[in-house]
mmCIF file of C-alpha atoms in Angstrom:
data_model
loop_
_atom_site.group_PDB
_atom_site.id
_atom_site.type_symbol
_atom_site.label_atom_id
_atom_site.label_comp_id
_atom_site.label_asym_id
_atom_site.label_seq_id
_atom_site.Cartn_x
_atom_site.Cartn_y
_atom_site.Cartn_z
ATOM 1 C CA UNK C 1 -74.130 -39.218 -67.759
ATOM 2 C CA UNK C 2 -72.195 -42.501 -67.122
ATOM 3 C CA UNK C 3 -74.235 -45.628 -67.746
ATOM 4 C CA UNK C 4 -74.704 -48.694 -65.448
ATOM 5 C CA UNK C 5 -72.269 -50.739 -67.858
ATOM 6 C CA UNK C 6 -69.852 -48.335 -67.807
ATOM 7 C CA UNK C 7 -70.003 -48.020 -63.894
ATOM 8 C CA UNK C 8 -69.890 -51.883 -63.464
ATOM 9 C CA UNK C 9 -67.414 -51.772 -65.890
ATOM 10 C CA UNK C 10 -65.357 -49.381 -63.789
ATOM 11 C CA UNK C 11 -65.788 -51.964 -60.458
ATOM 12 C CA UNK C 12 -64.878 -54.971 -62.482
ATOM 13 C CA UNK C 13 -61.399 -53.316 -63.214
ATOM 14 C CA UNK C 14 -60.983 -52.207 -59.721
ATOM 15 C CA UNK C 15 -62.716 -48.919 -58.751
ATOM 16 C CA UNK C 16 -65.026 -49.849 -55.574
ATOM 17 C CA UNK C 17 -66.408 -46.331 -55.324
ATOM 18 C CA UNK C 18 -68.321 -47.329 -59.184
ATOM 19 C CA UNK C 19 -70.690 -49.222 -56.415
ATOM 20 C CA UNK C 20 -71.557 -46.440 -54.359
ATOM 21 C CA UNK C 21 -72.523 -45.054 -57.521
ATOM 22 C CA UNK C 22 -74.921 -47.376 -58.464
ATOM 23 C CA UNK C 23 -76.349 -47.999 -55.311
ATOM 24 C CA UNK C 24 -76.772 -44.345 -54.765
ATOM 25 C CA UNK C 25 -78.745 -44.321 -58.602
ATOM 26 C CA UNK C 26 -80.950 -47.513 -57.921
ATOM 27 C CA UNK C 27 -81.341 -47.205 -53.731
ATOM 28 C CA UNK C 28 -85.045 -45.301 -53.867
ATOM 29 C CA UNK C 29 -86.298 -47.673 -56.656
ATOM 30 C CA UNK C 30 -85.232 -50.981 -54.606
ATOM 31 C CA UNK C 31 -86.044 -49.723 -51.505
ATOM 32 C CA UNK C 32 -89.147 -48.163 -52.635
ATOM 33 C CA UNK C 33 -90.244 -51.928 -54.170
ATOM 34 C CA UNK C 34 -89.429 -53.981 -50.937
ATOM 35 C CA UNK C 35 -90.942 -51.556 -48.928
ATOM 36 C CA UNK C 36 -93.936 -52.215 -50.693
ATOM 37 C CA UNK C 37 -93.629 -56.019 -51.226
ATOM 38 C CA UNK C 38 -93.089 -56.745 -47.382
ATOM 39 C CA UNK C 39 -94.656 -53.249 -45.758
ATOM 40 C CA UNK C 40 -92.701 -53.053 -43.020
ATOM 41 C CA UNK C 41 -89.687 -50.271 -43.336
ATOM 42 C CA UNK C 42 -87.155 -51.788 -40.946
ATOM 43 C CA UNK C 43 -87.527 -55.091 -42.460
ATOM 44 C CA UNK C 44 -87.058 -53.264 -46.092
ATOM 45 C CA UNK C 45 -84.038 -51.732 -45.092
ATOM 46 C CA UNK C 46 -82.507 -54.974 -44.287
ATOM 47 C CA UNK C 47 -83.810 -56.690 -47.567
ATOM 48 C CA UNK C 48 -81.995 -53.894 -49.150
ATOM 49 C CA UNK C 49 -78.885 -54.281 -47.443
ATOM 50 C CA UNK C 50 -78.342 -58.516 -47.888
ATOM 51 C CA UNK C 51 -79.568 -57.412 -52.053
ATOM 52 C CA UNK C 52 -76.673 -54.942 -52.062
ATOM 53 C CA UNK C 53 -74.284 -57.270 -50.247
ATOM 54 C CA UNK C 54 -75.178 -59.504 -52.992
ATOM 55 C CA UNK C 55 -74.901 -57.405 -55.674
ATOM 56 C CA UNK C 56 -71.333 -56.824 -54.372
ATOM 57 C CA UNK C 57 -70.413 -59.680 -54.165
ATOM 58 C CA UNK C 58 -71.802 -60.651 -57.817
ATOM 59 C CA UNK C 59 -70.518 -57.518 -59.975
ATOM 60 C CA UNK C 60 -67.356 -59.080 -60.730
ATOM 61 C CA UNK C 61 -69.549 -62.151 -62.165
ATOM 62 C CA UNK C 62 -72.210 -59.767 -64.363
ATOM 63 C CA UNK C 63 -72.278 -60.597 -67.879
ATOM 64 C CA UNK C 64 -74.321 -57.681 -69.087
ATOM 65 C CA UNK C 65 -76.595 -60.170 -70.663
ATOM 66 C CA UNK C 66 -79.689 -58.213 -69.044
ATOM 67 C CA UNK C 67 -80.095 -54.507 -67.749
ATOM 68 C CA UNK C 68 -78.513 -53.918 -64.607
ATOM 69 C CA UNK C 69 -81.762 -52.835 -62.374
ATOM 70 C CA UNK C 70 -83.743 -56.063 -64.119
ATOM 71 C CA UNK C 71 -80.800 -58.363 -62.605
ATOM 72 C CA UNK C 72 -81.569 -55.981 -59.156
ATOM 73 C CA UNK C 73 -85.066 -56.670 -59.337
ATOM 74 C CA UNK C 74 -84.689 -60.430 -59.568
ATOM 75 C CA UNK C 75 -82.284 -60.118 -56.419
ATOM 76 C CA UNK C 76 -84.465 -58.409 -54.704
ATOM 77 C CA UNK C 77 -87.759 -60.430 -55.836
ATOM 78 C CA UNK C 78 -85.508 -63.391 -54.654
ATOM 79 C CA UNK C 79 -84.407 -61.748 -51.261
ATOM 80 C CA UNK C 80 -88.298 -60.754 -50.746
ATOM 81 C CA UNK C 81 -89.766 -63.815 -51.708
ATOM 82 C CA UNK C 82 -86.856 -65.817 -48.770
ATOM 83 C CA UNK C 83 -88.602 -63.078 -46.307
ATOM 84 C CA UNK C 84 -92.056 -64.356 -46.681
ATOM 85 C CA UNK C 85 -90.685 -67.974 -46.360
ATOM 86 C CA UNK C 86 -89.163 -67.030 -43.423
ATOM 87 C CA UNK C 87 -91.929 -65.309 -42.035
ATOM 88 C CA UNK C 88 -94.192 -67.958 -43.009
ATOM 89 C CA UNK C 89 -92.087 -70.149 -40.996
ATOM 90 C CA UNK C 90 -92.375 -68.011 -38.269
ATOM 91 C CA UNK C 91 -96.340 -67.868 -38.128
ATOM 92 C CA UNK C 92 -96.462 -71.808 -38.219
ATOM 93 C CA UNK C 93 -94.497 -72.092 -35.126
ATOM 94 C CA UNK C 94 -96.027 -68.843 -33.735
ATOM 95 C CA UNK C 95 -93.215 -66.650 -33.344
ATOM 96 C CA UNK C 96 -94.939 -64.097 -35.764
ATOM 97 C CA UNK C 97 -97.463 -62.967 -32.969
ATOM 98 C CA UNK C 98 -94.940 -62.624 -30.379
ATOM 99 C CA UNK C 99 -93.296 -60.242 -32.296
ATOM 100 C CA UNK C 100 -96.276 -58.062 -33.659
ATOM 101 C CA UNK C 101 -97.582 -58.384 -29.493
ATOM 102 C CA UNK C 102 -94.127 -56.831 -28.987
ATOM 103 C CA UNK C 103 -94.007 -54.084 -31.485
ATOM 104 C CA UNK C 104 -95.353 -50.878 -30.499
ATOM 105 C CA UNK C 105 -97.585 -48.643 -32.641
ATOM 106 C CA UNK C 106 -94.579 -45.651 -32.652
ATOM 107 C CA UNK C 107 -92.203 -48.806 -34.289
ATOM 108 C CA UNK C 108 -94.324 -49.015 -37.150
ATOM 109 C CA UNK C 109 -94.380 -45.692 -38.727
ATOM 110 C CA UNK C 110 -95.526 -47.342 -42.070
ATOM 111 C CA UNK C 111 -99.392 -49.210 -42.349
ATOM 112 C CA UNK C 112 -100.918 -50.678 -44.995
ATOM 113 C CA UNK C 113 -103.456 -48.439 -46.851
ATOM 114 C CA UNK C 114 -105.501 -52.490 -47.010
ATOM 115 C CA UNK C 115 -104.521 -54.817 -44.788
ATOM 116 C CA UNK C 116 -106.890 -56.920 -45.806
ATOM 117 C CA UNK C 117 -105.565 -56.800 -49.671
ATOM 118 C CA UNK C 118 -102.440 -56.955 -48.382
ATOM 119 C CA UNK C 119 -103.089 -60.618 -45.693
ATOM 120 C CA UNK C 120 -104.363 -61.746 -49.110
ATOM 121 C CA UNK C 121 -101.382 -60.546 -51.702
ATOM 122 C CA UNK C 122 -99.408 -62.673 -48.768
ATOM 123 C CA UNK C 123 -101.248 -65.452 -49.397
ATOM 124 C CA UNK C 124 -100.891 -65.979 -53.114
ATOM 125 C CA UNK C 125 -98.322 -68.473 -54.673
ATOM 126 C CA UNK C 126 -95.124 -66.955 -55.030
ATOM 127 C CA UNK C 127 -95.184 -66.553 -59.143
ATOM 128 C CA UNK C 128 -98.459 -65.274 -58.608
ATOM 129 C CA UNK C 129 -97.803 -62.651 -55.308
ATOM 130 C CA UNK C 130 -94.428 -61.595 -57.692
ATOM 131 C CA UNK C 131 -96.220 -61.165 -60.817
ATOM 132 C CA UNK C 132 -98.854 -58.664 -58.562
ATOM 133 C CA UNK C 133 -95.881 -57.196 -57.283
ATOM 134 C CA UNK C 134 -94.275 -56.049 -60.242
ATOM 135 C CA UNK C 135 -97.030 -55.044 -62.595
ATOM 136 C CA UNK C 136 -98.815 -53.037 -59.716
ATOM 137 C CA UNK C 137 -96.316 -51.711 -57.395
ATOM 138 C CA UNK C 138 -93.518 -51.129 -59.886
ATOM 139 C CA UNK C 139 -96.060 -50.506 -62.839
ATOM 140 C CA UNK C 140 -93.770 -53.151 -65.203
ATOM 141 C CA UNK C 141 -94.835 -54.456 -68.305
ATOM 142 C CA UNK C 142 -95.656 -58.120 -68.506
ATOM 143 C CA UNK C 143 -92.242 -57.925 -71.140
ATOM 144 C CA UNK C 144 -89.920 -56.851 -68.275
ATOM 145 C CA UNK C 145 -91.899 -59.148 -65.243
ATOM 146 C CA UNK C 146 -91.042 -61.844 -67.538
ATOM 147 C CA UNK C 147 -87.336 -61.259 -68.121
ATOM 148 C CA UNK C 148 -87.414 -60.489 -64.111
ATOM 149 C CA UNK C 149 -89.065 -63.686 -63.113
ATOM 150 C CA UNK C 150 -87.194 -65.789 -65.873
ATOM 151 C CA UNK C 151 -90.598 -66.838 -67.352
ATOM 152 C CA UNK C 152 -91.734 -66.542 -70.636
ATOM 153 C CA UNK C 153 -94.044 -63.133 -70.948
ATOM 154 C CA UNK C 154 -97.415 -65.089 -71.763
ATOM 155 C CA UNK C 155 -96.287 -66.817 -68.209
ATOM 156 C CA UNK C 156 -96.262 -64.051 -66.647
ATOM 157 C CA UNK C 157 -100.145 -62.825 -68.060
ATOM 158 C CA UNK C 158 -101.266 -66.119 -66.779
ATOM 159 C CA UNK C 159 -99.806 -66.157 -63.676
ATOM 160 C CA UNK C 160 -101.243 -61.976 -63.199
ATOM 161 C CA UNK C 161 -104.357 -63.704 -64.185
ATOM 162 C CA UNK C 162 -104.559 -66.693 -61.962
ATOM 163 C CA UNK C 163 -103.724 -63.482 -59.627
ATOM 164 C CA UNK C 164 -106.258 -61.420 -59.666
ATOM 165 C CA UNK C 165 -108.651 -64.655 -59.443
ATOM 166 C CA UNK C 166 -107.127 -65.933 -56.504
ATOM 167 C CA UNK C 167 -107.462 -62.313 -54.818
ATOM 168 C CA UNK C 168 -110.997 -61.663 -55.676
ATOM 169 C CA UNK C 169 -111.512 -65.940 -54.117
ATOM 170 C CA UNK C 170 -109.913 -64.663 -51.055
ATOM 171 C CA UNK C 171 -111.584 -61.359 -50.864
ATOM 172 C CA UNK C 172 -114.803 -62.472 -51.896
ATOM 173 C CA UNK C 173 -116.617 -61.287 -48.686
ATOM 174 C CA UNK C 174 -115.517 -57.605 -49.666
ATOM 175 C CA UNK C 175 -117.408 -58.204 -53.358
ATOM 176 C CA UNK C 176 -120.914 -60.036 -52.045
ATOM 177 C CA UNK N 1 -111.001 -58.140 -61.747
ATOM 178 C CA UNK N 2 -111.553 -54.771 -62.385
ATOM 179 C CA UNK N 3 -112.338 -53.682 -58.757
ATOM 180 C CA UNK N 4 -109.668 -55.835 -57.783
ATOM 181 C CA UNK N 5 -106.848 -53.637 -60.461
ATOM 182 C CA UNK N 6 -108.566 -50.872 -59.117
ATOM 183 C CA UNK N 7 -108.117 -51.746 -55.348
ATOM 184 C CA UNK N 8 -104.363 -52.697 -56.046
ATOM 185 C CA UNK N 9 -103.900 -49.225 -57.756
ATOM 186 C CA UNK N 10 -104.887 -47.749 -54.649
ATOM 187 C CA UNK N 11 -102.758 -49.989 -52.747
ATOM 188 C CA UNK N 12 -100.520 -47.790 -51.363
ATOM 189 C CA UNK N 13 -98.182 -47.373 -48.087
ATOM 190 C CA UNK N 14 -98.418 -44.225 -46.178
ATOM 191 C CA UNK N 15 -94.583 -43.970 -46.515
ATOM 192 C CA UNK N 16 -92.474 -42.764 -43.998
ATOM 193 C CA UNK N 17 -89.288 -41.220 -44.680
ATOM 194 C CA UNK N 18 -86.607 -42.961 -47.452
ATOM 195 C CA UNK N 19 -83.229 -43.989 -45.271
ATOM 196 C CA UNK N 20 -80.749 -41.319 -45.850
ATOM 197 C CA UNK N 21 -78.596 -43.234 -48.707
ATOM 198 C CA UNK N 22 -74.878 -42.040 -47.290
ATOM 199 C CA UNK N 23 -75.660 -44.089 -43.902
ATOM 200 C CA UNK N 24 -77.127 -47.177 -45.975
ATOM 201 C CA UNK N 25 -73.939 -46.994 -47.907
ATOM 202 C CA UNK N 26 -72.080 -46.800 -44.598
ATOM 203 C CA UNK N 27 -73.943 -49.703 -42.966
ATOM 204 C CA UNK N 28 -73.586 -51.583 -46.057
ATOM 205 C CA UNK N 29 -69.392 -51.564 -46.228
ATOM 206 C CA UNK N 30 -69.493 -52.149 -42.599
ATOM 207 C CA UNK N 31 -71.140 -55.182 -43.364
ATOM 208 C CA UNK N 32 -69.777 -56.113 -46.176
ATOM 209 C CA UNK N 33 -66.376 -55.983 -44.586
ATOM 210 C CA UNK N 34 -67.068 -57.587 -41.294
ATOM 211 C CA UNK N 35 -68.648 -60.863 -43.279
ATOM 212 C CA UNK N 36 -65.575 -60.824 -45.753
ATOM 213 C CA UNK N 37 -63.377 -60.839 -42.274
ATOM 214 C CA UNK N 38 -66.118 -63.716 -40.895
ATOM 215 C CA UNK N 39 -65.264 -65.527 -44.195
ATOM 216 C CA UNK N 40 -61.771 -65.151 -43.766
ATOM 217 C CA UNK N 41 -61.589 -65.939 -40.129
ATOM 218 C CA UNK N 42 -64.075 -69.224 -40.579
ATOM 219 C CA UNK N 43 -61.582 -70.302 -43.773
ATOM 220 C CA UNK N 44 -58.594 -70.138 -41.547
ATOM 221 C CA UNK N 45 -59.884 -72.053 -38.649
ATOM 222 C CA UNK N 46 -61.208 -74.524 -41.241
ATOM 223 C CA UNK N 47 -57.603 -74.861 -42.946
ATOM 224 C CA UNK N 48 -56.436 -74.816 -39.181
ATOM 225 C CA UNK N 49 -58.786 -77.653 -38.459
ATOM 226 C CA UNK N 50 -57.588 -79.863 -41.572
ATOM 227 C CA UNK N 51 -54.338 -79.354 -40.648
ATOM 228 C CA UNK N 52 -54.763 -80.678 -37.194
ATOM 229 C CA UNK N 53 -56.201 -83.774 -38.566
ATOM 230 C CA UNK N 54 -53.703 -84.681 -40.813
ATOM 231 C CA UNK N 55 -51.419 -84.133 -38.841
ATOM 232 C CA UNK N 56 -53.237 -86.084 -36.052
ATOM 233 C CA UNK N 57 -53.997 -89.054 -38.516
ATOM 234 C CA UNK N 58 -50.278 -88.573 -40.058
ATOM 235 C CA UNK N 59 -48.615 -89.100 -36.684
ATOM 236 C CA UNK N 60 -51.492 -91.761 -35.067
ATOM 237 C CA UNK N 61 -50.525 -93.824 -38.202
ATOM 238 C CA UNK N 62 -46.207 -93.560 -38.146
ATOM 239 C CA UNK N 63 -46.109 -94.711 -34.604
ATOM 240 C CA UNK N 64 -48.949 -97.191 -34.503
ATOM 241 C CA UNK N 65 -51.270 -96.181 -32.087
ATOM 242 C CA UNK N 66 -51.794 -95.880 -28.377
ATOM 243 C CA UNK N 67 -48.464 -97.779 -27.064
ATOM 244 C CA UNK N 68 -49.531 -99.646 -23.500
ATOM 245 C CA UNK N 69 -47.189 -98.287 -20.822
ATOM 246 C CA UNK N 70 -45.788 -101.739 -19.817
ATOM 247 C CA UNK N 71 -42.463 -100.915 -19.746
ATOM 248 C CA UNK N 72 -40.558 -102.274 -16.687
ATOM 249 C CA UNK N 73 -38.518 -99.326 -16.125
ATOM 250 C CA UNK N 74 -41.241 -96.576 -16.278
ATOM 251 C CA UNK N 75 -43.058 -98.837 -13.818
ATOM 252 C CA UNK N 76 -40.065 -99.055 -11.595
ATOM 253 C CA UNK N 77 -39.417 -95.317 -11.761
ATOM 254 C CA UNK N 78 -43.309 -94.307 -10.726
ATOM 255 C CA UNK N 79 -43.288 -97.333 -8.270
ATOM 256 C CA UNK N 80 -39.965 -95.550 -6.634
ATOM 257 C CA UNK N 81 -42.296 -92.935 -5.374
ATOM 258 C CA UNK N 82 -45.099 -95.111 -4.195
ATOM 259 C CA UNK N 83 -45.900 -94.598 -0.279
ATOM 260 C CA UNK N 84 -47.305 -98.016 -0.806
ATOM 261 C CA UNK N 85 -44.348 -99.033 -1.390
ATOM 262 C CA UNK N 86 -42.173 -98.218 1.594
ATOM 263 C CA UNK N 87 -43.472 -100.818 3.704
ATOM 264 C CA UNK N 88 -42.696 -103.666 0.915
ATOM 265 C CA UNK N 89 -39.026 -103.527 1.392
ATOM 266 C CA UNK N 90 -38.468 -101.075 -1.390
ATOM 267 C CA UNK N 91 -35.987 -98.217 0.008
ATOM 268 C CA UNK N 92 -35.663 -99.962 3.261
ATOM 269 C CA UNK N 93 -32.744 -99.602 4.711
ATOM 270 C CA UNK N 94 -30.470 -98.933 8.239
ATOM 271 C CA UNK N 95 -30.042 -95.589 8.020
ATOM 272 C CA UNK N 96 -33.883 -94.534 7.379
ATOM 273 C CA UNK N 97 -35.182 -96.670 10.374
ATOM 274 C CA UNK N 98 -32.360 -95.072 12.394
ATOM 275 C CA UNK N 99 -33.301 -91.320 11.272
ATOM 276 C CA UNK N 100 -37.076 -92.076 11.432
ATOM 277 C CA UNK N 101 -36.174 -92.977 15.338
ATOM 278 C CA UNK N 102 -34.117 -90.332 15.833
ATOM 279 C CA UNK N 103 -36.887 -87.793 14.915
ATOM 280 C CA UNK N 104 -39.453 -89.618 16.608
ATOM 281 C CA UNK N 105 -37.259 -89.571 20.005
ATOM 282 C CA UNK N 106 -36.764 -86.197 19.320
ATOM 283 C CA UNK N 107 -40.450 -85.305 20.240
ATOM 284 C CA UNK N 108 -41.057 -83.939 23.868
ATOM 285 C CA UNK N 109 -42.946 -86.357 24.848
ATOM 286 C CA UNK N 110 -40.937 -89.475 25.323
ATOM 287 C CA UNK N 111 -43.094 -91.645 26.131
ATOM 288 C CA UNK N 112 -46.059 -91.139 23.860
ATOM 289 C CA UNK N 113 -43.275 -91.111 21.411
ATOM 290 C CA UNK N 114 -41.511 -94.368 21.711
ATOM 291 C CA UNK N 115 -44.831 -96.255 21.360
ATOM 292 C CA UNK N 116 -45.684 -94.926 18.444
ATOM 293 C CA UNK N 117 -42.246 -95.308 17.026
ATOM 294 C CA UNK N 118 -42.787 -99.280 17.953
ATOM 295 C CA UNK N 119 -46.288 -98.434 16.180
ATOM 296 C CA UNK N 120 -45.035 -97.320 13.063
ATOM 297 C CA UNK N 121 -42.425 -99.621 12.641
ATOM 298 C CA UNK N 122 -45.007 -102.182 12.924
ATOM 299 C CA UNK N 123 -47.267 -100.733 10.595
ATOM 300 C CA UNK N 124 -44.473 -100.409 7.925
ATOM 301 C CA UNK N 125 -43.321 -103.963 8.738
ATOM 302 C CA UNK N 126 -39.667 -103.104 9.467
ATOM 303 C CA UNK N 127 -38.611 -104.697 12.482
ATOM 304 C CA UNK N 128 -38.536 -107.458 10.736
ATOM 305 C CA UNK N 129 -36.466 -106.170 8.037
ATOM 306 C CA UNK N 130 -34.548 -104.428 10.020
ATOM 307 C CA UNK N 131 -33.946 -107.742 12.306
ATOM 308 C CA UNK N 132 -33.358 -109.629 8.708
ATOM 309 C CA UNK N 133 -30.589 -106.711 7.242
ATOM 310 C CA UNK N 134 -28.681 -107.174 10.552
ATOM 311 C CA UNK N 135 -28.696 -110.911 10.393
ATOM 312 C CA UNK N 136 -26.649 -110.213 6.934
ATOM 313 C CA UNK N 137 -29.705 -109.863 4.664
#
């Protein structure tokens, strides 16, 4: 089977189609992760679409200095992490319940299994809320968070540590 | 921590179903190809825009600004077709007071009609001329 380098090698000397290739290999997995990192399907879907716009527009650039679906997962980390910003943004000037009092319950096919974890994952710095992320929804080792995150991998234990103690801080009604 | 590891591993999303990739792919050259024609569009009207300002500043500076229009000619040329102006003198002459009577006696009504041909020529002041330019003025 052709490899990622050999498929981005393909687009950088001028066959386009190499990206539907790769989007069609590495679609479920990034899908799958921003799904789960913002838990709402529609919003996912978009994620995906500005981190494959992105990708585009950065294959010609890739240096093959790191594996392909690490560089995706940092674009899509990145892309995730500008959602909660924005979404942040939008509960501090209150737009955030307008639109949830304007969703219906047949728009949302997808609910969190915890919504309390979840409100509280939300909550966590973002080093810390990626960190979660990564080890528990994509199952990563701290080796490959770190080269995702661009922090060293004894960074990334401490900031899964600092995690975990935040979470249990926030969720300490549930543990009493 | 351990009930919280535990409670994340159970953290999961009663998924729906996965987007069908061909229409993602789809939706994704669509966009991709109407924000490279946004791109392209927004660079023209910005090279457009540059353009116009050089050009602007380039010709603003050659002929040194806003000239005044003091110019005696262009003033006599709009003052020509001044109404204002009939009644100083300006195109007064024998032949228009004798045509302006003429189509004032014309009217059916004679005698409405010469006083306000003695009105008008008094509001445009030119029995006087008139008296003056037969007097050899």
């Amino acid at each position: 089977m052709i490899t990622d380098y050999e498929l981005i090698q393909q687009f950088q000397m001028g066959d386009k189609s190499a990206f539907d290739t790769l989007v069609k290999r590495h679609f479920n997995t990034t899908y799958g992760m921003l799904v789960r990192m913002v838990q709402e399907p529609m919003d996912a879907e978009d994620i995906c679409q500005e981190v494959y716009i992105k990708v585009y527009k950065n294959l010609e650039k890739f240096r093959f200095e790191s594996e392909f679906s690490t560089w995706i997962y940092r674009i899509s980390i990145n892309a995730a992490n500008n959602y909660f910003r924005k979404r942040k943004l939008r509960e501090i000037i209150g737009l955030e319940k307008t639109i949830k009092q304007m969703e219906s319950p047949e728009e949302k096919p997808f609910s969190s299994h915890d919504p309390v974890l979840w409100d509280a994952i939300t909550k966590l710095p973002k080093n810390q809320r990626t960190t979660v992320m990564l080890r528990n929804f994509q199952q990563l080792p701290f080796k490959e968070i770190s080269g995702v995150m661009g922090i060293t991998e004894n960074s990334a234990k401490v900031n899964y540590h600092y995690a975990l103690k935040n979470l249990k801080k926030h969720l300490k009604k549930d543990y009493e | 921590m351990n009930n919280i590891e535990d409670r994340l591993k159970l953290f999961v999303v009663h998924s729906g179903s996965i987007p069908d990739k061909d229409a993602f792919i789809e939706i994704l050259h669509n966009k991709i190809e109407k924000r490279e024609k946004y791109r392209q569009n927004l660079l023209n009207s910005l090279a457009g825009i540059i353009v116009l300002v050089l050009c602007g500043t380039g010709l603003f500076l050659n002929t040194g600004g806003i000239e005044s229009v003091d110019d005696q000619m262009d003033f006599l040329f709009f003052a020509e077709y001044d109404v204002e102006s009939i009644g100083s003198g300006w195109i007064v002459d024998e032949e228009f007071i004798f045509e302006a009577a003429a189509y004032l006696l014309s009217e059916e009504d004679l005698i409405s009609t010469g006083w306000s041909i003695v009105e008008i020529l008094d509001e445009l002041n030119l029995i006087n001329d008139f008296e003056l330019s037969k007097n050899g003025g």
